[in-house]
Coordinates of C-alpha atoms in Angstrom, one line a residue:
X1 CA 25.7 -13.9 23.9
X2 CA 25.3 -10.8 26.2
X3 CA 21.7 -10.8 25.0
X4 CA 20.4 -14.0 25.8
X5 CA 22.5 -13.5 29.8
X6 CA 19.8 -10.3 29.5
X7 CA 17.1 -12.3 29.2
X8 CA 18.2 -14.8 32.3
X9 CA 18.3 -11.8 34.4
X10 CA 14.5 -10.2 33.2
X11 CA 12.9 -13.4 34.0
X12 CA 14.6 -13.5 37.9
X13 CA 15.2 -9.8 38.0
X14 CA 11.6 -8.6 35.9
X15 CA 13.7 -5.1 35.7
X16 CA 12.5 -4.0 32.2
X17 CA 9.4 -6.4 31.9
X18 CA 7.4 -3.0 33.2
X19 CA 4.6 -1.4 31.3
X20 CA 6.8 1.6 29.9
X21 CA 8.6 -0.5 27.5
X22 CA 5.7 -3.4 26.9
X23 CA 2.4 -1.0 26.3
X24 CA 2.5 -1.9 22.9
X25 CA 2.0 -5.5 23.6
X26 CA -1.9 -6.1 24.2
X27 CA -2.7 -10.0 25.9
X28 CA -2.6 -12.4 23.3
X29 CA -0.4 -10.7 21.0
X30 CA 2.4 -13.7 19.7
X31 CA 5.4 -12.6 20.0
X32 CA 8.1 -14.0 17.6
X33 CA 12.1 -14.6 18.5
X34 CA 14.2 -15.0 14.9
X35 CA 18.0 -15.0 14.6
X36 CA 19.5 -11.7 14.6
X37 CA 21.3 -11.1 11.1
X38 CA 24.2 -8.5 11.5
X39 CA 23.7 -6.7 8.2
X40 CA 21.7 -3.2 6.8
X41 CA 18.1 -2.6 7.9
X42 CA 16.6 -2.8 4.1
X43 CA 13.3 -2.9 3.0
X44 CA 11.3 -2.6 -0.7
X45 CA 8.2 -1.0 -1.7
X46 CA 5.5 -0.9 -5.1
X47 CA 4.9 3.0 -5.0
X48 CA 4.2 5.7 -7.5
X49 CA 4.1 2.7 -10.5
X50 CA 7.7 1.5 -9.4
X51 CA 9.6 -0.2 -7.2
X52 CA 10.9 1.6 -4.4
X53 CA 13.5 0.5 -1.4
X54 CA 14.9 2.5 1.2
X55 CA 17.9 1.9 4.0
X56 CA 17.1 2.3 7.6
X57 CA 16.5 6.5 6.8
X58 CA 16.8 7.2 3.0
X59 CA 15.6 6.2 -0.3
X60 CA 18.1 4.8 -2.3
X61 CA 18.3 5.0 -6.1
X62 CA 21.6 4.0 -8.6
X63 CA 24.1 6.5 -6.1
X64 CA 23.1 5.4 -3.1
X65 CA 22.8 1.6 -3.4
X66 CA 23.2 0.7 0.0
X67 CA 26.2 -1.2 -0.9
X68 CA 24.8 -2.8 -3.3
X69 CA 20.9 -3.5 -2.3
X70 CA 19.7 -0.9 -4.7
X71 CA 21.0 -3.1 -7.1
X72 CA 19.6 -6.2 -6.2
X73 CA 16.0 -5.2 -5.6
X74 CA 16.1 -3.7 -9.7
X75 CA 17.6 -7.1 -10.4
X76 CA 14.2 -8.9 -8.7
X77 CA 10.8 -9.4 -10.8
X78 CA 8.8 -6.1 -10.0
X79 CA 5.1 -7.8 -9.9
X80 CA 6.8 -9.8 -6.3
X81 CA 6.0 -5.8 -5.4
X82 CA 3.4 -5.3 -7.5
X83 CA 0.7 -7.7 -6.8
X84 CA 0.9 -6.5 -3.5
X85 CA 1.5 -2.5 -3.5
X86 CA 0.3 -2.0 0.0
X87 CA 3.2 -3.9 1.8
X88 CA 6.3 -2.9 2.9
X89 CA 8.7 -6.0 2.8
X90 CA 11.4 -5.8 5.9
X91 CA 15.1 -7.4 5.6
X92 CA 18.5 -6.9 6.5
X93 CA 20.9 -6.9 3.3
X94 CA 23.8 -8.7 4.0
X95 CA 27.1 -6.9 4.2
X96 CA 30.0 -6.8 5.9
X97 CA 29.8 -5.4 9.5
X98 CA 30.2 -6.1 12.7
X99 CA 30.4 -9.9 12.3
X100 CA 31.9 -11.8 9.9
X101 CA 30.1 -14.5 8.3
X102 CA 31.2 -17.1 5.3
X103 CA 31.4 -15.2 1.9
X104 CA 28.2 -17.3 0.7
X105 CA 26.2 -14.9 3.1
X106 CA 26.6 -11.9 1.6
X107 CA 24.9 -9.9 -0.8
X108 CA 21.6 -11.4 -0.3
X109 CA 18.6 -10.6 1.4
X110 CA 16.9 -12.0 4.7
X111 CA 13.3 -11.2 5.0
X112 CA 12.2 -10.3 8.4
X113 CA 8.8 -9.0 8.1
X114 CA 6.2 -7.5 5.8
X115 CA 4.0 -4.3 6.8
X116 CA 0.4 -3.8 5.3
X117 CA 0.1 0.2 5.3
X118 CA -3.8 0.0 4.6
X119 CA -4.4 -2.1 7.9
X120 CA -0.8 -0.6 9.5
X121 CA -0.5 -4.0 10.6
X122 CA 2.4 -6.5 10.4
X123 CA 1.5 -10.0 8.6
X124 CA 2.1 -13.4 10.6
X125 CA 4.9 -14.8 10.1
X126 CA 3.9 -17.8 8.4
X127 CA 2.7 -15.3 5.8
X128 CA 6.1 -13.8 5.3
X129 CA 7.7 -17.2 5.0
X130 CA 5.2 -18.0 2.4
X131 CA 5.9 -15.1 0.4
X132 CA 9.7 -16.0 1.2
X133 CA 9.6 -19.3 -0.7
X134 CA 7.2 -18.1 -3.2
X135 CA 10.1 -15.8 -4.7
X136 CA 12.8 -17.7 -3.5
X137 CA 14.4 -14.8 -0.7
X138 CA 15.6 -15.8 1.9
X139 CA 13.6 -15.8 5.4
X140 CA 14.6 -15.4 8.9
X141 CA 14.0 -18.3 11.2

């Protein structure tokens, strides 16, 4: 809850609203607010002829599964990866943590974003949700 308080106090206070930590954001850029998921930064890959998925800073592969993730992405059809080798699909994989949510939560993925590394831009959401229903994983509202 601290977080939303935080967001109160930038719109009377404007303490971190300066250009330091927004000159990324150029005018008319939409910015998007989802749910924060309390899981493992996870993401999946086409690369090399296979499918590839990492954790926030490794690979992983059948010994380091990311509790589990690893698993899950083999488990998935590979052309979801394939017909589109040039994006980078972004998700937390839900696991215990921090928070604890209803056993039906975990062990599955929430989509977050997808990242085109031709253009080295992110897709619009909308895009993401429509991939999202087209495979049946779960997306972040």
């Amino acid at each position: 809850m601290k977080h939303f308080v935080d967001i109160e106090r930038l719109r009377e206070e404007d303490v971190e609203l300066r250009l330091k930590n927004c000159e990324k954001f150029q005018i008319g850029d939409l910015i998007v607010i989802q749910t924060k998921i309390d899981g493992a930064n996870s993401s999946a890959t086409w690369e090399d002829g296979e499918v590839k998925c990492f954790s926030r800073k490794n690979e992983l592969n059948s010994t380091n599964t990311l509790r589990g993730f690893w698993n899950y992405i083999q488990s998935l059809n590979p052309m979801m990866f394939e017909i589109n080798p040039n994006w980078i699909i972004f998700g937390e994989w839900e696991v215990k943590h921090s928070i604890n949510y209803n056993a039906e939560v975990y062990n599955q993925w929430y989509v977050y974003d997808i990242y085109n590394k031709v253009t080295k831009s992110y897709l619009p959401q909308d895009k993401v949700k429509e991939w999202c229903n087209r495979w049946k994983i779960n997306y972040i509202e």
